[in-house]
Amino acid sequence: MLEGKVNSDICFQPNQNFIGIKMPYIVATPNETVPITIRNLTDKNISLRKGTNLGTAVEIDDVLENQNPEQNSITSRQINKDGNHSKKTEEVCQNMPENLKDLFERSKENLNEKECIQLAQLLIKFKNTFSVNDLDIGHSTKIKHRIDTGTSEKNTLRFSKEKRMKRTPLGF
C-alpha cells in the first residue's frame, strides 16, 4: 500500500530478494489500483504474508523521449556451426564414401562434436547398406517362397450354384 499523495505516474520496482518468485516492473497512473503479477517458479506452494514488502514504488518526474532510437538497438552475432567441428571430425570423415558425405552434412546440423564423430563412424561401419546409385538396387534370387492358394485355379474366385452368397442376418 502506497502512503502519501502521488501526483504523477509511478514505477513499481519489485524486490529481488524473494527466492523462487518473479515479478515484473510496472509503470502505472496514480489513480488506479495496480495488480501485481507474481510468478512462482518452483513446484512448492509459497505463501506471502499480509504486509510483505513486494517492492518499491518510485514517482516518475519526467519521461524523456529518446532522440536517437538506434542507440537502443542490439546487435547479435550468429555462430555458424559448420566451423565448430574439430580436425578429429574431419579426419573421421576422410574415410567416408562420397555417397554418404551429403547425408552426413545434413544430419550433423544439430549435433555436437562427439555426436558427429559417432555418426560418422556409424555411417562408415554400415556403408555397404546404403545405395551408391540406381543400378546397384536390384532383385535377389536367394529367397523363394510359394503362396498356397488352395484349390482355386489362377487365383480367381468361383462360386458354384450350390454355394450362393447369402445376406448376413441383421443380428449377426
Backbone as CSV, one residue per row, in Angstrom:
resi,resn,N_x,N_y,N_z,CA_x,CA_y,CA_z,C_x,C_y,C_z
1,MET,0.847,-1.171,0.000,0.000,0.000,0.000,0.890,1.231,0.000
2,LEU,0.628,2.134,-0.929,1.398,3.375,-1.001,0.877,4.372,0.017
3,GLU,1.803,5.027,0.663,1.417,6.052,1.629,1.783,7.411,1.059
4,GLY,0.951,8.391,1.281,1.212,9.737,0.788,0.515,9.982,-0.523
5,LYS,0.568,11.228,-0.978,-0.102,11.609,-2.211,0.874,11.520,-3.374
6,VAL,0.408,10.912,-4.469,1.230,10.771,-5.667,0.600,11.612,-6.758
7,ASN,1.396,12.484,-7.383,0.867,13.395,-8.396,1.131,12.933,-9.827
8,SER,2.124,12.114,-10.040,2.446,11.697,-11.405,2.502,10.168,-11.472
9,ASP,2.876,9.662,-12.636,2.958,8.214,-12.827,3.985,7.613,-11.871
10,ILE,3.784,6.333,-11.582,4.719,5.638,-10.701,5.319,4.440,-11.425
11,CYS,6.498,4.058,-10.976,7.176,2.869,-11.490,7.376,1.925,-10.312
12,PHE,6.815,0.724,-10.421,6.971,-0.279,-9.371,8.197,-1.114,-9.693
13,GLN,9.144,-1.156,-8.750,10.354,-1.954,-8.899,10.276,-3.098,-7.901
14,PRO,10.172,-4.351,-8.382,9.980,-5.480,-7.464,11.215,-5.759,-6.612
15,ASN,10.967,-6.309,-5.447,12.029,-6.733,-4.547,12.659,-7.999,-5.132
16,GLN,13.961,-8.015,-5.306,14.646,-9.148,-5.937,15.114,-10.192,-4.921
17,ASN,14.782,-10.002,-3.641,15.273,-10.908,-2.601,14.417,-12.157,-2.419
18,PHE,13.290,-12.254,-3.095,12.445,-13.442,-2.974,13.066,-14.588,-3.763
19,ILE,13.095,-15.764,-3.152,13.640,-16.940,-3.833,12.481,-17.712,-4.447
20,GLY,12.556,-17.961,-5.748,11.521,-18.725,-6.440,10.346,-17.893,-6.903
21,ILE,10.399,-16.575,-6.716,9.299,-15.695,-7.129,9.848,-14.624,-8.064
22,LYS,9.132,-14.353,-9.133,9.483,-13.275,-10.062,8.288,-12.362,-10.233
23,MET,8.578,-11.054,-10.308,7.539,-10.040,-10.535,8.045,-9.069,-11.591
24,PRO,7.150,-8.516,-12.395,7.585,-7.570,-13.427,7.686,-6.146,-12.885
25,TYR,8.437,-5.323,-13.596,8.429,-3.883,-13.339,7.132,-3.338,-13.924
26,ILE,6.515,-2.367,-13.243,5.214,-1.857,-13.685,5.234,-0.336,-13.682
27,VAL,4.717,0.268,-14.752,4.503,1.714,-14.807,2.995,1.917,-14.812
28,ALA,2.492,2.770,-13.879,1.044,2.953,-13.754,0.725,4.394,-13.370
29,THR,-0.527,4.770,-13.608,-1.007,6.095,-13.193,-1.428,6.024,-11.730
30,PRO,-1.393,7.155,-11.020,-1.662,7.106,-9.578,-3.117,6.850,-9.214
31,ASN,-4.095,7.070,-10.107,-5.494,6.926,-9.727,-6.024,5.510,-9.907
32,GLU,-5.227,4.564,-10.232,-5.754,3.223,-10.457,-5.108,2.217,-9.505
33,THR,-5.832,1.161,-9.257,-5.276,0.065,-8.477,-4.402,-0.756,-9.412
34,VAL,-3.200,-1.033,-8.990,-2.245,-1.732,-9.855,-2.156,-3.193,-9.430
35,PRO,-2.633,-4.103,-10.274,-2.463,-5.522,-9.940,-1.012,-5.930,-10.203
36,ILE,-0.465,-6.695,-9.299,0.918,-7.147,-9.446,0.894,-8.646,-9.712
37,THR,1.475,-9.033,-10.817,1.550,-10.445,-11.177,2.755,-11.060,-10.478
38,ILE,2.519,-12.148,-9.771,3.596,-12.847,-9.074,3.683,-14.247,-9.659
39,ARG,4.860,-14.621,-10.097,5.052,-15.942,-10.705,5.884,-16.821,-9.772
40,ASN,5.335,-17.986,-9.446,6.029,-18.975,-8.627,6.816,-19.880,-9.566
41,LEU,8.142,-19.890,-9.453,8.992,-20.671,-10.342,9.350,-22.046,-9.776
42,THR,8.787,-22.402,-8.634,9.091,-23.689,-8.010,7.874,-24.603,-8.062
43,ASP,8.056,-25.857,-7.605,6.916,-26.788,-7.566,6.204,-26.715,-6.218
44,LYS,6.729,-25.923,-5.283,6.150,-25.844,-3.941,5.232,-24.634,-3.830
45,ASN,4.278,-24.714,-2.903,3.416,-23.568,-2.621,4.205,-22.545,-1.816
46,ILE,4.098,-21.292,-2.206,4.772,-20.209,-1.498,3.698,-19.277,-0.962
47,SER,3.765,-18.979,0.338,2.781,-18.091,0.968,3.436,-16.747,1.259
48,LEU,2.729,-15.681,0.931,3.178,-14.329,1.253,2.251,-13.779,2.326
49,ARG,2.827,-13.268,3.387,2.020,-12.743,4.486,1.552,-11.334,4.170
50,LYS,0.478,-10.954,4.815,-0.065,-9.615,4.640,0.969,-8.606,5.135
51,GLY,1.191,-7.577,4.337,2.153,-6.547,4.702,3.563,-6.821,4.216
52,THR,3.772,-7.911,3.472,5.097,-8.213,2.940,5.486,-7.155,1.919
53,ASN,6.701,-6.660,2.017,7.198,-5.646,1.089,7.530,-6.318,-0.241
54,LEU,6.707,-6.085,-1.253,6.913,-6.695,-2.567,7.883,-5.910,-3.428
55,GLY,8.052,-4.633,-3.128,8.942,-3.823,-3.938,8.830,-2.365,-3.567
56,THR,9.350,-1.515,-4.442,9.370,-0.079,-4.205,8.650,0.628,-5.337
57,ALA,7.807,1.590,-4.980,7.134,2.414,-5.986,7.832,3.769,-6.016
58,VAL,8.290,4.158,-7.193,9.018,5.413,-7.353,8.203,6.331,-8.244
59,GLU,8.097,7.594,-7.834,7.362,8.574,-8.631,8.210,8.972,-9.837
60,ILE,7.564,9.003,-11.015,8.262,9.369,-12.247,8.127,10.873,-12.432
61,ASP,9.281,11.567,-12.488,9.265,13.020,-12.654,9.013,13.407,-14.100
62,ASP,9.767,12.807,-15.011,9.677,13.215,-16.406,10.028,12.025,-17.291
63,VAL,9.317,11.896,-18.393,9.607,10.849,-19.364,10.418,11.479,-20.477
64,LEU,11.619,10.981,-20.692,12.495,11.523,-21.724,12.314,10.729,-23.005
65,GLU,12.088,11.431,-24.079,11.995,10.786,-25.382,13.404,10.507,-25.879
66,ASN,13.587,9.368,-26.459,14.892,9.008,-26.982,15.108,9.724,-28.307
67,GLN,16.144,10.547,-28.366,16.432,11.302,-29.580,17.030,10.412,-30.669
68,ASN,17.752,9.396,-30.278,18.400,8.509,-31.237,17.999,7.066,-30.918
69,PRO,16.919,6.571,-31.539,16.460,5.212,-31.207,17.442,4.124,-31.614
70,GLU,18.399,4.454,-32.482,19.371,3.440,-32.904,20.314,3.061,-31.772
71,GLN,20.434,3.923,-30.752,21.297,3.607,-29.618,20.740,2.439,-28.806
72,ASN,19.445,2.234,-28.872,18.832,1.151,-28.111,18.859,-0.182,-28.844
73,SER,19.299,-0.170,-30.088,19.297,-1.422,-30.841,20.431,-2.321,-30.364
74,ILE,20.197,-3.600,-30.487,21.174,-4.591,-30.051,21.636,-5.362,-31.273
75,THR,22.923,-5.516,-31.394,23.476,-6.282,-32.496,23.775,-7.684,-31.994
76,SER,23.266,-8.662,-32.698,23.552,-10.044,-32.313,24.390,-10.687,-33.397
77,ARG,25.162,-11.637,-32.988,26.008,-12.349,-33.937,25.513,-13.777,-34.057
78,GLN,25.610,-14.285,-35.248,25.188,-15.660,-35.480,26.433,-16.518,-35.600
79,ILE,26.410,-17.638,-34.922,27.550,-18.543,-34.956,27.245,-19.648,-35.946
80,ASN,28.156,-19.859,-36.864,27.995,-20.904,-37.859,28.527,-22.203,-37.272
81,LYS,27.687,-23.207,-37.181,28.078,-24.466,-36.561,29.048,-25.265,-37.420
82,ASP,29.097,-24.991,-38.728,29.979,-25.765,-39.594,31.436,-25.608,-39.181
83,GLY,31.803,-24.447,-38.678,33.180,-24.207,-38.290,33.513,-24.728,-36.909
84,ASN,32.551,-25.193,-36.158,32.783,-25.620,-34.788,33.376,-27.021,-34.683
85,HIS,33.289,-27.802,-35.718,33.762,-29.175,-35.634,35.271,-29.207,-35.823
86,SER,35.913,-30.000,-35.007,37.369,-30.012,-34.973,37.957,-30.853,-36.094
87,LYS,39.275,-30.905,-36.054,40.001,-31.682,-37.063,39.734,-33.172,-36.905
88,LYS,39.403,-33.600,-35.683,39.128,-35.021,-35.457,37.915,-35.466,-36.268
89,THR,36.897,-34.627,-36.332,35.712,-34.945,-37.132,36.086,-35.025,-38.604
90,GLU,36.922,-34.101,-39.049,37.347,-34.101,-40.454,38.168,-35.339,-40.784
91,GLU,39.008,-35.785,-39.834,39.815,-36.985,-40.063,38.933,-38.218,-40.211
92,VAL,37.905,-38.314,-39.381,36.989,-39.457,-39.458,36.230,-39.421,-40.777
93,CYS,35.881,-38.223,-41.241,35.102,-38.084,-42.474,35.912,-38.392,-43.730
94,GLN,37.227,-38.401,-43.632,38.047,-38.701,-44.810,37.832,-40.135,-45.278
95,ASN,37.506,-41.033,-44.362,37.271,-42.436,-44.723,35.851,-42.690,-45.210
96,MET,35.019,-41.660,-45.179,33.614,-41.820,-45.547,33.457,-41.818,-47.072
97,PRO,32.650,-42.731,-47.617,32.399,-42.742,-49.063,31.686,-41.462,-49.514
98,GLU,31.878,-41.097,-50.768,31.305,-39.858,-51.321,29.783,-39.844,-51.251
99,ASN,29.143,-40.996,-51.454,27.678,-41.016,-51.459,27.084,-40.767,-50.074
100,LEU,27.863,-40.898,-49.004,27.353,-40.674,-47.651,27.712,-39.304,-47.084
101,LYS,28.584,-38.563,-47.758,29.008,-37.260,-47.230,27.856,-36.264,-47.181
102,ASP,27.000,-36.268,-48.193,25.855,-35.354,-48.194,24.894,-35.700,-47.054
103,LEU,24.651,-36.976,-46.847,23.794,-37.420,-45.742,24.388,-36.993,-44.403
104,PHE,25.694,-37.139,-44.260,26.368,-36.743,-43.023,26.257,-35.238,-42.793
105,GLU,26.470,-34.433,-43.824,26.400,-32.970,-43.689,24.999,-32.521,-43.276
106,ARG,23.968,-33.144,-43.852,22.595,-32.773,-43.495,22.225,-33.249,-42.097
107,SER,22.799,-34.358,-41.653,22.429,-34.948,-40.366,23.160,-34.323,-39.186
108,LYS,24.320,-33.738,-39.409,25.118,-33.227,-38.291,24.714,-31.827,-37.854
109,GLU,23.695,-31.270,-38.466,23.320,-29.877,-38.231,23.116,-29.539,-36.758
110,ASN,22.422,-30.365,-35.996,22.123,-30.065,-34.589,22.891,-30.965,-33.625
111,LEU,24.011,-31.505,-34.060,24.787,-32.407,-33.218,26.035,-31.713,-32.693
112,ASN,26.500,-32.137,-31.516,27.774,-31.618,-31.025,28.902,-32.439,-31.637
113,GLU,30.142,-32.096,-31.288,31.290,-32.728,-31.931,31.358,-34.227,-31.663
114,LYS,31.106,-34.631,-30.427,31.163,-36.054,-30.078,30.113,-36.849,-30.851
115,GLU,28.911,-36.304,-30.949,27.836,-36.982,-31.684,28.147,-37.039,-33.177
116,CYS,28.815,-36.007,-33.715,29.204,-36.016,-35.132,30.187,-37.137,-35.421
117,ILE,31.137,-37.317,-34.517,32.124,-38.385,-34.704,31.438,-39.745,-34.641
118,GLN,30.511,-39.920,-33.695,29.779,-41.187,-33.588,28.954,-41.452,-34.841
119,LEU,28.310,-40.403,-35.369,27.517,-40.551,-36.589,28.401,-40.949,-37.763
120,ALA,29.555,-40.292,-37.890,30.469,-40.606,-38.988,30.953,-42.049,-38.887
121,GLN,31.301,-42.488,-37.683,31.757,-43.868,-37.502,30.648,-44.867,-37.822
122,LEU,29.426,-44.536,-37.456,28.287,-45.410,-37.739,28.045,-45.523,-39.246
123,LEU,28.102,-44.392,-39.945,27.897,-44.415,-41.395,29.003,-45.194,-42.097
124,ILE,30.235,-45.055,-41.620,31.348,-45.792,-42.228,31.204,-47.287,-41.959
125,LYS,30.782,-47.646,-40.752,30.634,-49.060,-40.399,29.583,-49.748,-41.270
126,PHE,28.482,-49.052,-41.555,27.394,-49.647,-42.328,27.307,-49.067,-43.741
127,LYS,28.441,-48.712,-44.318,28.445,-48.078,-45.643,27.916,-48.998,-46.735
128,ASN,28.004,-50.302,-46.551,27.534,-51.230,-47.584,26.017,-51.366,-47.614
129,THR,25.323,-50.868,-46.600,23.864,-50.954,-46.593,23.213,-49.818,-47.361
130,PHE,23.990,-48.804,-47.731,23.451,-47.662,-48.468,23.692,-47.843,-49.960
131,SER,22.756,-47.393,-50.739,22.855,-47.489,-52.189,23.827,-46.434,-52.712
132,VAL,24.678,-46.841,-53.659,25.619,-45.900,-54.270,24.955,-45.191,-55.443
133,ASN,24.204,-45.936,-56.252,23.480,-45.350,-57.384,22.247,-46.203,-57.673
134,ASP,21.518,-45.849,-58.722,20.284,-46.565,-59.050,20.538,-47.974,-59.578
135,LEU,21.718,-48.229,-60.089,21.993,-49.520,-60.705,22.300,-50.620,-59.688
136,ASP,22.690,-50.253,-58.469,23.006,-51.297,-57.502,21.786,-51.789,-56.730
137,ILE,20.634,-51.198,-56.985,19.399,-51.695,-56.387,18.795,-52.678,-57.375
138,GLY,18.578,-53.897,-56.958,18.068,-54.901,-57.884,17.181,-55.890,-57.174
139,HIS,17.160,-57.094,-57.692,16.350,-58.135,-57.073,17.263,-59.287,-56.676
140,SER,16.758,-60.119,-55.800,17.536,-61.242,-55.308,16.819,-62.536,-55.648
141,THR,17.598,-63.545,-55.984,17.024,-64.867,-56.259,17.357,-65.834,-55.128
142,LYS,17.869,-65.319,-54.032,18.270,-66.176,-52.920,17.062,-66.738,-52.178
143,ILE,15.979,-65.986,-52.111,14.804,-66.422,-51.359,13.692,-66.781,-52.332
144,LYS,13.123,-67.974,-52.137,11.976,-68.378,-52.947,10.868,-68.762,-51.991
145,HIS,9.661,-68.379,-52.327,8.534,-68.748,-51.494,7.341,-69.086,-52.379
146,ARG,6.421,-69.818,-51.804,5.245,-70.255,-52.538,4.025,-69.807,-51.756
147,ILE,3.041,-69.283,-52.437,1.808,-68.858,-51.800,0.749,-69.910,-52.085
148,ASP,0.237,-70.519,-51.014,-0.777,-71.554,-51.157,-2.126,-70.880,-51.402
149,THR,-2.709,-71.133,-52.558,-3.998,-70.533,-52.911,-5.137,-71.528,-52.790
150,GLY,-4.872,-72.669,-52.222,-5.935,-73.661,-52.050,-6.212,-74.390,-53.353
151,THR,-7.496,-74.667,-53.620,-7.862,-75.423,-54.811,-8.260,-74.522,-55.963
152,SER,-8.204,-73.232,-55.767,-8.641,-72.338,-56.846,-7.615,-72.331,-57.972
153,GLU,-8.123,-72.115,-59.162,-7.264,-72.072,-60.335,-7.018,-70.627,-60.718
154,LYS,-5.790,-70.299,-60.943,-5.375,-68.976,-61.403,-5.857,-67.862,-60.470
155,ASN,-5.978,-68.160,-59.206,-6.341,-67.176,-58.180,-7.657,-66.456,-58.458
156,THR,-8.597,-67.099,-59.124,-9.904,-66.484,-59.349,-10.911,-67.158,-58.448
157,LEU,-11.863,-66.416,-57.990,-12.908,-66.976,-57.141,-14.029,-67.507,-58.020
158,ARG,-14.444,-68.718,-57.741,-15.542,-69.304,-58.490,-16.610,-69.724,-57.496
159,PHE,-17.810,-69.388,-57.818,-18.923,-69.754,-56.949,-19.784,-70.768,-57.694
160,SER,-20.019,-71.865,-57.043,-20.883,-72.870,-57.676,-22.335,-72.529,-57.385
161,LYS,-23.229,-73.226,-58.077,-24.651,-72.972,-57.889,-25.090,-73.385,-56.496
162,GLU,-24.396,-74.370,-55.911,-24.793,-74.834,-54.593,-24.372,-73.862,-53.499
163,LYS,-23.308,-73.127,-53.706,-22.799,-72.229,-52.672,-23.001,-70.783,-53.104
164,ARG,-24.234,-70.367,-53.087,-24.524,-68.976,-53.433,-24.263,-68.084,-52.225
165,MET,-23.928,-66.853,-52.514,-23.721,-65.890,-51.431,-25.064,-65.551,-50.812
166,LYS,-25.105,-65.439,-49.504,-26.330,-65.118,-48.792,-26.127,-63.818,-48.032
167,ARG,-27.230,-63.147,-47.777,-27.161,-61.922,-46.991,-26.883,-62.265,-45.535
168,THR,-26.176,-61.378,-44.889,-25.887,-61.571,-43.470,-27.117,-61.196,-42.668
169,PRO,-27.528,-62.017,-41.693,-28.697,-61.689,-40.868,-28.460,-60.395,-40.093
170,LEU,-29.546,-59.713,-39.761,-29.471,-58.421,-39.091,-28.763,-58.502,-37.747
171,GLY,-29.018,-59.485,-36.963,-28.432,-59.583,-35.629,-27.081,-60.273,-35.596
172,PHE,-26.453,-60.498,-36.707,-25.206,-61.250,-36.771,-24.053,-60.430,-36.284
